[in-house]
Amino acid sequence: MMNVPFNDPGALGDELAYVGDAIAQGRLASGGVFTQRCETLMEQALGVPRALLTTSCTHALEMAALLLDIGPGDEVILPSFTFTSTANAFVLRGARPVFADVRPGTLNLDELRLERLITPRTRAIVPVHYAGVGCRMDAIMALAAAHGVAVVEDNAHGLFGSYRGRCLGTFGALATLSFHETKNITCGEGGMLLINEPRLVERAEIIRDKGTDRSRFLRGEVDKYSWVGVGSSYGLSDILAAFLLAQLEAAERIQARRRRLWESYRARLDDWAHANDVLLPTVPDDCAQAYHLFYLLLPTEERRQSLIAHLADRGVASAFHYVPLHLSPLGRRWGYQPGDLPVTERIGDQLLRLPLSNGLTDEQQDAVVAAIHDWRERA
Ligand SMILES: *Cc1c(COP(=O)(O)O)cnc(C)c1O
């Protein structure tokens, strides 16, 4: 039996050589040459004024909350169907998370149900481009502008995806990326803050560098650096930046491979899905997706658990995804009840993710598809 891991990040070639170069440079902390190369590469690839490499997407979200001066009494609107960090970053500053439902097709923040959640206390809207498929950013940006609310895109899934021809991560005042080992491009743990509002750049650098103007010092703009604001330690080690640069330089190859795997799943599972009341991912025509996840929506939670167990018997690791935040033990503190966000609750029970990673081989994918087809015969 072939074992198929859910995620196999794998190195692509140049990572070790670049890490060796970083060590040879003798500068292992943040802000070194590899950090600068990663940031410049991303600023040019995405067309953002400033990209700051961070220790994680979680920390980039925390920086966003600090930059927007989020505090007690503020409300932040975000989908319940997301990772804890999307909420934690703002809750840590004392804000109240206001959970929005998602659209049944894309599983993205439902912009049609957004306006009724906006109050005079709303300070930010945090859309998540689930699976790397863009939210309806034109509607979200228009609503945010009408109410004077900032937009922070949690783009952990959507690097190199686009909506109406524009890169995800370039719509909000701020956006975040993840380079965690489960993401398309990785250095194990890492992230990035994309700053689309130039007036936020200087403070962002200070927040990342322990409240100092070290970034200006490294650029030779000041002859010593000092404590100029509040901040923390959100800079990525140059050793990890070196690993990351190799991955970013291989981005086209990575994305092409993931696209081939994703399209192969869809083509080979389409008939099976129709015959078994299973839904495959929806990608609207105006979205170029990032091929981050391939998921199935089973008709019931029982069927999903049955398929997960069957795949495990065949050596295939599959996974459900987010347990809705509004019904989690912490989320309930804000008074949420079952039934409040019906689409989120339903898909939380139905969704199953198939193995999709840079290391997945054609033979492994064949084994996944064959195992799924067998399950139907036994069901
Ligand atoms: C992975 C992920 C994060 C957290 O990323 P880290 O880099 O691990 O901190 C945040 N939001 C979403 C939607 C994610 O998928």
XYZ file of C-alpha atoms in Angstrom, residues 187 221 326:
3
model
C 10.389 28.296 4.999
C 19.384 56.865 6.708
C -18.004 31.322 16.617
